[in-house]
Coordinates of C-alpha atoms in Angstrom, one line a residue:
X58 CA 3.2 -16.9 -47.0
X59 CA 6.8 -15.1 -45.9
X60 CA 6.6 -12.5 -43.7
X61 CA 9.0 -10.0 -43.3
X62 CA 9.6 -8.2 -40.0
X63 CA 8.6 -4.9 -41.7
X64 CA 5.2 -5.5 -41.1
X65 CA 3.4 -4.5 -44.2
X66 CA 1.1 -7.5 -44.1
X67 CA -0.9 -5.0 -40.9
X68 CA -3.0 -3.5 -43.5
X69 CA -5.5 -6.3 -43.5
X70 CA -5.8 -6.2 -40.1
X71 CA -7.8 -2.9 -39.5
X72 CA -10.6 -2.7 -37.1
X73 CA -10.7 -6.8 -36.9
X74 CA -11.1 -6.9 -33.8
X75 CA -13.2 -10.0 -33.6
X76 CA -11.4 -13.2 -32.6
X77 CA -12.7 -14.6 -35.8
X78 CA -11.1 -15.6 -38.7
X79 CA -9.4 -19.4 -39.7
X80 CA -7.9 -20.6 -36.8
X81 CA -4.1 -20.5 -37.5
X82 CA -1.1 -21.1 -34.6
X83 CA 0.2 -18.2 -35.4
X84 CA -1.5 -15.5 -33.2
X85 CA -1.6 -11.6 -34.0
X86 CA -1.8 -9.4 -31.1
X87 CA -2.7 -5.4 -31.1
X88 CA -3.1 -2.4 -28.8
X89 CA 0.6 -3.4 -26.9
X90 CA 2.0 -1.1 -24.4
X91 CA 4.7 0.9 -26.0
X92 CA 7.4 -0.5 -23.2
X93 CA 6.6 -4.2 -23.6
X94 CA 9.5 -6.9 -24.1
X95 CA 8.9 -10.5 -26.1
X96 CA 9.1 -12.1 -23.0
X97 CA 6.3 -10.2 -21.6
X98 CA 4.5 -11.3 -24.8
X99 CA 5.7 -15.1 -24.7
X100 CA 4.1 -15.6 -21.6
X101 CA 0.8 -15.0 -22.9
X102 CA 1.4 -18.0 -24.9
X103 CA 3.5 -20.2 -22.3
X104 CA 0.9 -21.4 -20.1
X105 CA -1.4 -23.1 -23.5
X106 CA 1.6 -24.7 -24.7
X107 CA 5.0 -24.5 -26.8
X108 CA 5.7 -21.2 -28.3
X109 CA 7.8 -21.7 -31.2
X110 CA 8.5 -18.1 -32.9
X111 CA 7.6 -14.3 -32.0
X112 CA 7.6 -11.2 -33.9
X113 CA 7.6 -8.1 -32.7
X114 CA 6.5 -4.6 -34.9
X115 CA 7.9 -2.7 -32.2
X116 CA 6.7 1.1 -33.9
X117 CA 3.2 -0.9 -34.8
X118 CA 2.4 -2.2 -31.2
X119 CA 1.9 -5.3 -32.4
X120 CA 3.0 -8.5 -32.5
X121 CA 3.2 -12.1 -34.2
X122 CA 3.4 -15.2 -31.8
X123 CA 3.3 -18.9 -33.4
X124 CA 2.7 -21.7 -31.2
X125 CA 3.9 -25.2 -31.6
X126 CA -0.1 -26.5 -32.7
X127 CA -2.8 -25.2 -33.6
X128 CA -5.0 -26.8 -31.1
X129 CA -2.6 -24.7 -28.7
X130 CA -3.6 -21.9 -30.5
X131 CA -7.2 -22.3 -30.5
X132 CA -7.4 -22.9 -26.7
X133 CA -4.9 -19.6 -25.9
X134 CA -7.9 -17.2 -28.1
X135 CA -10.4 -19.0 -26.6
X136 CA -9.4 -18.5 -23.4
X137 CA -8.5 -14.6 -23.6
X138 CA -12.0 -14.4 -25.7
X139 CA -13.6 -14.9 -21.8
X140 CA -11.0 -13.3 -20.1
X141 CA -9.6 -10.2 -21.6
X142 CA -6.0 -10.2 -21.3
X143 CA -3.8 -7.9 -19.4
X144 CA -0.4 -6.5 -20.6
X145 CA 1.1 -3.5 -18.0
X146 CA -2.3 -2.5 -16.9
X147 CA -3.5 -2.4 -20.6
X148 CA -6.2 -4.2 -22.6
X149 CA -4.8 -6.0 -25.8
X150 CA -6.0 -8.1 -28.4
X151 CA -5.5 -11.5 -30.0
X152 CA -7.3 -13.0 -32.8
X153 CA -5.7 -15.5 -35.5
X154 CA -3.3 -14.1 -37.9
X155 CA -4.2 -14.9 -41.7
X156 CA 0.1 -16.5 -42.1
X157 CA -0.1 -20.4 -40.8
X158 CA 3.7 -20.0 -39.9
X159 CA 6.2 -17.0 -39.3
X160 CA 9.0 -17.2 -41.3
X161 CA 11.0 -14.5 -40.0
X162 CA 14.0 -12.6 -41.2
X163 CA 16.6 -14.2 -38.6
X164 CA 18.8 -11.3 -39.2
X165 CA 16.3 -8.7 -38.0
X166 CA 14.6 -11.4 -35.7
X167 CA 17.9 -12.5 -33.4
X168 CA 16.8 -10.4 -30.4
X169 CA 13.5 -11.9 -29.7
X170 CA 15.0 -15.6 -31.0
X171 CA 17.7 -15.3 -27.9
X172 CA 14.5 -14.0 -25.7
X173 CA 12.7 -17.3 -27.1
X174 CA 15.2 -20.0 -27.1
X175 CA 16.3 -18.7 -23.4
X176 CA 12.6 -19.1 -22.3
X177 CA 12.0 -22.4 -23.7
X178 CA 14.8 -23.5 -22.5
X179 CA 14.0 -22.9 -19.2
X180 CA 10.5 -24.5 -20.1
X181 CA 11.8 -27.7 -21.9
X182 CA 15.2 -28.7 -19.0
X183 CA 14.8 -32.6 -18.0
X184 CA 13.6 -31.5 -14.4
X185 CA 10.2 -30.6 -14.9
X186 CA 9.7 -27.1 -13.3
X187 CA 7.8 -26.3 -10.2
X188 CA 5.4 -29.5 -11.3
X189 CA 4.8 -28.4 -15.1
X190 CA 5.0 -32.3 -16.9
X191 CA 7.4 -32.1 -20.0
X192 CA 6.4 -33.7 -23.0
X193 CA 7.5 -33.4 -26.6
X194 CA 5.4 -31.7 -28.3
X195 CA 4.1 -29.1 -25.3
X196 CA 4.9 -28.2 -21.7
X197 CA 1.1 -28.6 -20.2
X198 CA 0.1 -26.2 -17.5
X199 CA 0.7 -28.2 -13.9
X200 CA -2.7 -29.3 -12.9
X201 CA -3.2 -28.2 -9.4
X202 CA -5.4 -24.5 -8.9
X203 CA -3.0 -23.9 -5.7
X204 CA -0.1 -21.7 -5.6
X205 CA 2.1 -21.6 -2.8
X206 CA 3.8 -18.6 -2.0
X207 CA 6.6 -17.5 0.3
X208 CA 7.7 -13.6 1.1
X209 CA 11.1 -13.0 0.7
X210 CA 12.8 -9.8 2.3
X211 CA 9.6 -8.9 4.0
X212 CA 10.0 -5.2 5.1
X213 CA 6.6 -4.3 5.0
X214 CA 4.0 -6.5 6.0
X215 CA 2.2 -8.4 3.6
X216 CA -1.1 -9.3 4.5
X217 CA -3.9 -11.7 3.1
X218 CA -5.9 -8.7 1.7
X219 CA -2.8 -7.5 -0.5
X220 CA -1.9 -10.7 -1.5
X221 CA -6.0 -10.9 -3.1
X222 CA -5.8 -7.9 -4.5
X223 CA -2.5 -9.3 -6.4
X224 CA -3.6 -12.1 -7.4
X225 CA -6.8 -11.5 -8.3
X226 CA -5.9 -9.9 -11.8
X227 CA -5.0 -13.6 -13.3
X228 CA -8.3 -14.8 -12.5
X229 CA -11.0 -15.8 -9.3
X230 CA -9.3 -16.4 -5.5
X231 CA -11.3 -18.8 -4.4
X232 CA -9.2 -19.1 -1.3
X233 CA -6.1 -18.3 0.7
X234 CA -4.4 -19.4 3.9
X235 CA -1.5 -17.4 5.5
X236 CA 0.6 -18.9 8.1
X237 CA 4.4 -18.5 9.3
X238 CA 6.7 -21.4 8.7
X239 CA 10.8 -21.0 9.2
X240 CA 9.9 -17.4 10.5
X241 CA 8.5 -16.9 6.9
X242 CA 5.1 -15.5 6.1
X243 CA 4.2 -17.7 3.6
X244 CA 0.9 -18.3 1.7
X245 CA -1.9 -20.6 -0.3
X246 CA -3.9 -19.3 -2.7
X247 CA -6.4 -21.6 -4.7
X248 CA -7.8 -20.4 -8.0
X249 CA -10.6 -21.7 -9.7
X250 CA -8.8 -22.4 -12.4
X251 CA -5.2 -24.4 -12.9
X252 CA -4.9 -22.1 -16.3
X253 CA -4.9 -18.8 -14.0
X254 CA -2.3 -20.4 -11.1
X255 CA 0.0 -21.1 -14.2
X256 CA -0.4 -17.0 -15.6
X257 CA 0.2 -16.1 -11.7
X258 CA 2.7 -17.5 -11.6
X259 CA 4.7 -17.0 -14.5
X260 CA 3.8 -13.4 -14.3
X261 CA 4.3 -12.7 -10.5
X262 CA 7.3 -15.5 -9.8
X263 CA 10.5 -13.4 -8.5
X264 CA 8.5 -9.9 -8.5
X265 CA 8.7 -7.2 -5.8
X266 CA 5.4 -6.3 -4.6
X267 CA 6.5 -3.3 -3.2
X268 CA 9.8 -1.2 -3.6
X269 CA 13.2 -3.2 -3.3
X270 CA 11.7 -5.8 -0.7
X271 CA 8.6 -8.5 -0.1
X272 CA 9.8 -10.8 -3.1
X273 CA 7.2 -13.3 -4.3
X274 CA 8.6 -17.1 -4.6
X275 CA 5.7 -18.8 -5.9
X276 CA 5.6 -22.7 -6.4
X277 CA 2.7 -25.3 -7.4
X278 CA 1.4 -26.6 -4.4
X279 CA 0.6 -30.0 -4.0
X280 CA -2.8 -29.8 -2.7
X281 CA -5.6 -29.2 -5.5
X282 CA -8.2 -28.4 -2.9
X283 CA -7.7 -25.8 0.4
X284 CA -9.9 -26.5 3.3
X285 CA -10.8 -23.1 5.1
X286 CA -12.3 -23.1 8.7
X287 CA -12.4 -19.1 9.5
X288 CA -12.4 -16.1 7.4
X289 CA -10.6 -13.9 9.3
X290 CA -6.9 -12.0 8.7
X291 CA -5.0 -15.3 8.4
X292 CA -7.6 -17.2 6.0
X293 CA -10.1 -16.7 4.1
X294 CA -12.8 -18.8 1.9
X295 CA -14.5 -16.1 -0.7
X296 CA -16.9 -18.8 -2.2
X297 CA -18.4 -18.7 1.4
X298 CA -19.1 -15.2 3.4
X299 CA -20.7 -17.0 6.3
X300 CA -18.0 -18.6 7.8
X301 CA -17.4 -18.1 11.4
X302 CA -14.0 -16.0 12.5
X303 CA -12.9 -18.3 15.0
X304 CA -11.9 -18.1 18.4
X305 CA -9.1 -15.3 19.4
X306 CA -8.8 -13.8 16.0
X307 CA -11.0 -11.2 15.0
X308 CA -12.3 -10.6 12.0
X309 CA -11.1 -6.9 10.7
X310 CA -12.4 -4.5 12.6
X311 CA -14.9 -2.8 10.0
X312 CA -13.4 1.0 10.7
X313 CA -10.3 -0.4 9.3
X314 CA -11.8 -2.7 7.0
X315 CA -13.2 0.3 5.2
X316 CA -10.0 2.5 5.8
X317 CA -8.6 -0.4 4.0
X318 CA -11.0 -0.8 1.0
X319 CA -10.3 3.2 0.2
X320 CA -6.2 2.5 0.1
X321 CA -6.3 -0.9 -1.9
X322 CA -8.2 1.1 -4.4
X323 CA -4.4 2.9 -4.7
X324 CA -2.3 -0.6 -5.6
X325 CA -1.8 -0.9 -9.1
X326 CA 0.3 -4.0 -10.2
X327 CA 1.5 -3.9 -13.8
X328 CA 2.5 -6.3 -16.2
X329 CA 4.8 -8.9 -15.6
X330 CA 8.4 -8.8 -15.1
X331 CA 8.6 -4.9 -13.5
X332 CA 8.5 -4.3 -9.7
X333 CA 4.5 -4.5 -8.7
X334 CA 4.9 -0.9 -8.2
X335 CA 2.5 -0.4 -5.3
X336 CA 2.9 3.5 -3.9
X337 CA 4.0 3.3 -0.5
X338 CA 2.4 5.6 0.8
X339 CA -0.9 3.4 -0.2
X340 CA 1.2 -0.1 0.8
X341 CA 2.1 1.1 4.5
X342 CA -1.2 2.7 4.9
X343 CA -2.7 -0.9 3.8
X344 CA -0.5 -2.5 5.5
X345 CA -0.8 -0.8 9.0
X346 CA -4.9 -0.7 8.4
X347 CA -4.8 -4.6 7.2
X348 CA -1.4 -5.7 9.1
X349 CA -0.6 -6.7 12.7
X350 CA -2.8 -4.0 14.5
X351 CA -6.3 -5.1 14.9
X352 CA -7.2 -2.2 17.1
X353 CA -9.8 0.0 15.9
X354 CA -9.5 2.8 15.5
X355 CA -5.9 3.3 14.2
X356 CA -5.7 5.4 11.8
X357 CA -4.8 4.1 8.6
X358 CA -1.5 6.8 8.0
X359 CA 0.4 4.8 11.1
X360 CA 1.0 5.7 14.1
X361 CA 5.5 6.8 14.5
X362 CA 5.4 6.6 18.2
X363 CA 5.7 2.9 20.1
X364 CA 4.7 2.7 24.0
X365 CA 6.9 0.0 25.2
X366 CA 6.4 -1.7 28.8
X367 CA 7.1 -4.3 31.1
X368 CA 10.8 -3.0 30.9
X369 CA 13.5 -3.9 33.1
X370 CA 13.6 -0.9 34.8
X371 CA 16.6 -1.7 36.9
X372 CA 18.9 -2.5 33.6
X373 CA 17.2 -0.3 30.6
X374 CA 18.9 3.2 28.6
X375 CA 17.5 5.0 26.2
X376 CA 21.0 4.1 24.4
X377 CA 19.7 0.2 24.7
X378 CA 16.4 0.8 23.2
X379 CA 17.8 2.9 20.4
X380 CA 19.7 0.1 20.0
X381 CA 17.1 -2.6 19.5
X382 CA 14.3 -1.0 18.1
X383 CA 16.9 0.9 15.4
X384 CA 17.0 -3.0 14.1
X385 CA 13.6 -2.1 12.3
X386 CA 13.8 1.5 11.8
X387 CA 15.7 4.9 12.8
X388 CA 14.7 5.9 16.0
X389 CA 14.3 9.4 16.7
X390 CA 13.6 10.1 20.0
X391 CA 13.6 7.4 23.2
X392 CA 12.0 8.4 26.5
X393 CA 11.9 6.7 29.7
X394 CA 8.5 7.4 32.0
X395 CA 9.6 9.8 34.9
X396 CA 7.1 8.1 37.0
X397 CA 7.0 4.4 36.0
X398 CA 10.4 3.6 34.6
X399 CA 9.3 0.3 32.9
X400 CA 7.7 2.0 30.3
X401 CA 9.1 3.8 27.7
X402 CA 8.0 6.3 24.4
X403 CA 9.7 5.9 21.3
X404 CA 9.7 7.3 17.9
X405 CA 10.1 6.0 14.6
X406 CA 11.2 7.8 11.9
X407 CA 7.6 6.7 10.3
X408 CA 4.8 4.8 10.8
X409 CA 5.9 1.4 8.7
X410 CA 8.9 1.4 10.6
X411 CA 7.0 1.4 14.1
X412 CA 4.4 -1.3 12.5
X413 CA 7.8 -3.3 11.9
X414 CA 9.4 -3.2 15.3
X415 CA 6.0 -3.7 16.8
X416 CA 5.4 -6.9 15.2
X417 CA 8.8 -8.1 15.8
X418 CA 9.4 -7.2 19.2
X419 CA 6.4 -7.6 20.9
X420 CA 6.5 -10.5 23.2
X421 CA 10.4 -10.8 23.2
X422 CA 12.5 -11.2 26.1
X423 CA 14.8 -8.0 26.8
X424 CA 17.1 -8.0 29.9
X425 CA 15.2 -11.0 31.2
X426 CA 11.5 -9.5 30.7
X427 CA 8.6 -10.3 28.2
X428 CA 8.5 -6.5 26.5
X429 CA 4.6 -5.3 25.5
X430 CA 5.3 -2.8 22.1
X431 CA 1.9 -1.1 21.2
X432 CA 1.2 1.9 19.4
X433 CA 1.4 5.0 21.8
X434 CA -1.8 7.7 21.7
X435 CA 1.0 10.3 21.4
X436 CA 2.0 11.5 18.1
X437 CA 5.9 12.7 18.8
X438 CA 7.7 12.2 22.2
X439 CA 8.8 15.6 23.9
X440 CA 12.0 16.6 24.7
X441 CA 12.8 18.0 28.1
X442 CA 12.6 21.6 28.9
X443 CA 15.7 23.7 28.8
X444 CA 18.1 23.6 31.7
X445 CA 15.8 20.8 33.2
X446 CA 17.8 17.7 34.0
X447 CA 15.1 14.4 33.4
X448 CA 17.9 12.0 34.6
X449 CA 19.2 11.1 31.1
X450 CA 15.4 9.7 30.7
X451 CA 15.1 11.2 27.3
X452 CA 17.4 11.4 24.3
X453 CA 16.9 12.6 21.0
X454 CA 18.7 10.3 18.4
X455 CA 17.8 13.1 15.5
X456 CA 20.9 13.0 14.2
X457 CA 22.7 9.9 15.2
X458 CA 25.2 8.7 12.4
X459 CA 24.0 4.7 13.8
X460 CA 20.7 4.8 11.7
X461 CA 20.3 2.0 9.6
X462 CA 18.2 3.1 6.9
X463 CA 18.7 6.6 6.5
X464 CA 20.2 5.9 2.9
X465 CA 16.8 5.2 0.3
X466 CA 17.4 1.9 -0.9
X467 CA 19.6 0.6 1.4
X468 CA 20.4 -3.3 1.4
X469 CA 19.3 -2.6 4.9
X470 CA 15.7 -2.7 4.4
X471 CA 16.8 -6.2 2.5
X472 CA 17.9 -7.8 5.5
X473 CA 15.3 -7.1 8.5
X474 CA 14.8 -10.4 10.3
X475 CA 12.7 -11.7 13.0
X476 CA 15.1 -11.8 16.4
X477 CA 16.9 -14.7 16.1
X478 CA 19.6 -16.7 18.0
X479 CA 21.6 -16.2 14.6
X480 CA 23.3 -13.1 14.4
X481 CA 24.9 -11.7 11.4
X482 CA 28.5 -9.4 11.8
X483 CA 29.8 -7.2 9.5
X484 CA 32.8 -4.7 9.1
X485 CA 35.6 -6.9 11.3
X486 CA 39.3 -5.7 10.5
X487 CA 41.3 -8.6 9.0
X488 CA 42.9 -8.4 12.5
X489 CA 40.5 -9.7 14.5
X490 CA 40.0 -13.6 14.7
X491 CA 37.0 -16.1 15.6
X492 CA 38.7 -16.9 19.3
X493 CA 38.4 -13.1 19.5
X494 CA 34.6 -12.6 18.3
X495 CA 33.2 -16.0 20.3
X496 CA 35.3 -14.1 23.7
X497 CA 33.5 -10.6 22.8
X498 CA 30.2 -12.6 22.4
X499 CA 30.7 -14.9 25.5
X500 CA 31.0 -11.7 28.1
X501 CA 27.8 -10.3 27.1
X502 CA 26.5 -13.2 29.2
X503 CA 25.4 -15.9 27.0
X504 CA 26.8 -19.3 25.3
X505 CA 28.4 -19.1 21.6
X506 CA 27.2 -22.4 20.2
X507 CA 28.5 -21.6 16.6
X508 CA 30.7 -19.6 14.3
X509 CA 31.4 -19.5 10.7
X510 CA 33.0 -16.6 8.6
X511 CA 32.0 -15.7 5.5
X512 CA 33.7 -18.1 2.6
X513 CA 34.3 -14.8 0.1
X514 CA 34.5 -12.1 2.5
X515 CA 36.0 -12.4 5.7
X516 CA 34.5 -9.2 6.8
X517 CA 31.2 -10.8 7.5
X518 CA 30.6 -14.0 10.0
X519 CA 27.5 -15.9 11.5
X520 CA 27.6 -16.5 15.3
X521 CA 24.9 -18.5 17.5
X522 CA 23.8 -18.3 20.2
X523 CA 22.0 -20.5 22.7
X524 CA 18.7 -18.7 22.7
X525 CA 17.0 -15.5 21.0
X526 CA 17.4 -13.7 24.1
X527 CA 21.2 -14.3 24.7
X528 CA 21.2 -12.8 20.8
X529 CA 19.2 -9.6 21.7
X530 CA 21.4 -8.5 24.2
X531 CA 24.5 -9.3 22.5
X532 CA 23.0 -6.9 19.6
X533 CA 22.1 -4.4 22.3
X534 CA 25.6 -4.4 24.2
X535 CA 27.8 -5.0 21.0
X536 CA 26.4 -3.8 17.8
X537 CA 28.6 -0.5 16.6
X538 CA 31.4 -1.7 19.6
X539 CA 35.0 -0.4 18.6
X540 CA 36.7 -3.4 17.0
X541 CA 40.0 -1.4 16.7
X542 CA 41.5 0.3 13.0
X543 CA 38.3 2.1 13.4
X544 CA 36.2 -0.7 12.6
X545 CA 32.8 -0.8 14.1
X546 CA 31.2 -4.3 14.3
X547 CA 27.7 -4.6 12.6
X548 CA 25.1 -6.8 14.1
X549 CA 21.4 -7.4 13.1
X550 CA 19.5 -10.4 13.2
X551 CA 19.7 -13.4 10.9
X552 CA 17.6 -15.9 8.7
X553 CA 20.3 -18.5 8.9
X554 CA 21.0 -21.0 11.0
X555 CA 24.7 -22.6 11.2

């Protein structure tokens, strides 16, 4: 039979919504979500095998997908039979298509032809992909259960509870393990099934789990079996609720637990191949309830204001702190304690960016002293009185034309780092030479033990330094520093190493 891509032969399809019917490779599938693209729609077929042609009846919601066998075929209906598939948050259906091939009109067909040749090409290269085995006739689904995943851009913090709730729409978590490795959070997440790693993959690979940042790389791993000790914030084993929490890491607290439970309820992750649009407001609140605090109590919204101590009394400034904490958010307002100078109050412009420079400055060395950065009781920090002089204590940053993030979107909230002894510059005048930079960099008081400039853009450089500390207070004494031809130098933290 020929079929045409004006889709007269849907007639015969009416309320068949059983899965039976001859088996036949080609597949029809009903009830798609108006926006859907064919590549959305080949991937329903990728992880069962070779998908050799694709029609879509775009005004019909529907569409035509052949695979390479039939046996192919047979295990894809199967398969969605027990486990409903998923397009963009919507239900749709797949049951054999009466044609045993598609013959389509290439001249109306070219669009989703490109989609399919570019996607099997990808599938079919001589270096088997991520540990999928390339034969001829079919690309078989890697065999191992366990992804591994890394975070990319990681702005707001991921934590093992999101990463379930994910993951959980292609199928059981058995278990996952988080850890940091290369100061990136990075994951493992067994399935029960190899079939639902593969759709998790393919699906989720390259996505955003929230807006513009925390980027999903997701690889086979190759363990086929995760061995879980504690079920606690870093691991977890949900085949077995009666494993202990191990020694100095609580369990959640259950106030948060539950605070947590009602904002998950809020993530949504669509289909594959858009952002997983998570609201924000829901993420951060997750995030704070879920993330780095593990004090009860705190209330799910996030706390802006940061109580920061063991300062060096003798050497801090508001002007320094604004500095350093505005790596992870836009201060507002810094204050210095009248009566016990090494602590300070300082607020965020909101409460992710507070849970941000909390969990990456707490425990780093500032001006020679391990800082403490915990969430303050207070909920803004006050300014002084009128006509009282506080010593220059406080300062209100408001309206400072230094904050990093006040534009939405900003490549900014790409590049938040972990302190490191790496620092990234940006915005040097053409004038200005390495011997120049390494000198500026020396007299804050450390050792430069590299430098390289950018190849395409000589605006931009990499410099070392000998130890994380040394790079802090370079940032701290140099970032926005008058380079000359009104150029202020940039500095913020950096993944690389040189």
């Amino acid at each position: 039979i020929c079929l045409s891509a004006n889709g007269n032969d849907n007639k015969k399809f009416k309320g068949d919504d059983k899965m039976d019917g001859a088996p036949s490779r080609v597949l029809h599938i009903r009830k798609l979500p108006g926006e859907v693209t064919e590549t959305e729609v080949i991937a329903l077929g990728l992880p069962f095998g070779k998908v050799t042609n694709i029609l879509m009846l775009k005004g019909k919601n529907q569409a035509f997908l052949e695979l390479a066998t039939e046996e192919a075929a047979i295990t894809m209906v199967n398969y969605y039979s027990a486990v409903t598939p998923h397009l963009r948050n919507q239900p749709i259906y797949i049951q054999y298509s009466n044609h045993k091939e598609l013959k389509t009109d290439n001249t109306l067909n070219q669009r989703a032809q490109a989609v399919l040749q570019a996607v099997t090409a990808v599938q079919a290269t001589n270096a088997p992909i991520s540990g999928t085995t390339v034969s001829e006739s079919a690309v078989t689904p890697a065999q191992s259960p366990v992804l591994r995943i890394i975070i990319d851009n990681m702005y707001y913090p991921v934590t093992l509870d999101v990463l379930h709730q994910i993951f959980s729409k292609f199928g059981a978590v058995l278990k996952i393990i988080t850890f940091t490795k290369n100061n990136q959070f990075q994951a493992l997440l067994q399935y029960g099934d190899p079939v639902n790693a593969q759709q998790a993959k393919l699906a989720l690979d390259g996505q955003n789990i929230y807006n513009a940042c925390c980027t999903l790389r997701i690889d086979f791993s190759k363990l086929v079996n995760l061995n879980v000790k504690y079920n606690n914030d870093k691991s977890r084993d949900y085949t077995r609720p009666d494993l202990p929490s191990g020694d100095g890491q609580p369990a959640l607290d259950p106030a948060i637990a539950a605070a947590f439970a009602k904002e998950t309820s809020l993530l949504a992750v669509p289909g594959a191949l858009s952002p997983l649009a998570i609201p924000n407001a829901a993420a951060a609140a997750a995030a704070a309830a879920a993330g780095r605090v593990g004090m009860p109590g705190v209330s799910a919204g996030g706390n802006t204001v940061l109580l920061v101590s063991n300062l060096n009394e003798e050497m801090v400034t508001p002007q320094s702190l604004f500095t350093l904490f505005g790596v992870y958010g836009d201060v507002q307002r810094v204050k210095i304690l009248y009566n016990k100078k090494d602590s300070a109050l300082i607020q965020m412009a909101d409460g992710n960016q507070s849970q941000l420079a909390m969990s990456h400055l707490n425990g780093q060395k500032m001006y020679g002293k391990i800082i403490r950065v915990t969430l303050s009781k207070h909920q803004t920090v006050q300014l002084p009185r009128e006509g009282l002089d506080d010593q220059g204590l406080t300062k209100d940053f408001g309206n400072s034309p230094l904050h990093r993030f006040k534009k939405p979107g900003s490549k900014n909230f790409q590049n938040i780092f972990p302190p490191s002894a790496t620092l990234h510059l940006s915005n040097i005048p053409p004038s200005v030479a390495e011997e120049d930079l390494r000198t500026l960099f020396a007299n804050t008081g450390g050792t430069v033990k590299a430098f390289k400039f950018f190849q395409r853009d000589h605006k931009m450089a990499l410099l070392q330094m000998s130890t994380v500390e040394e790079a802090i207070q370079a940032l701290i004494d140099l970032h926005n520093y008058n380079l000359g031809e009104n150029h202020h130098l940039r500095v913020s933290f950096s993944k690389s190493t040189i």
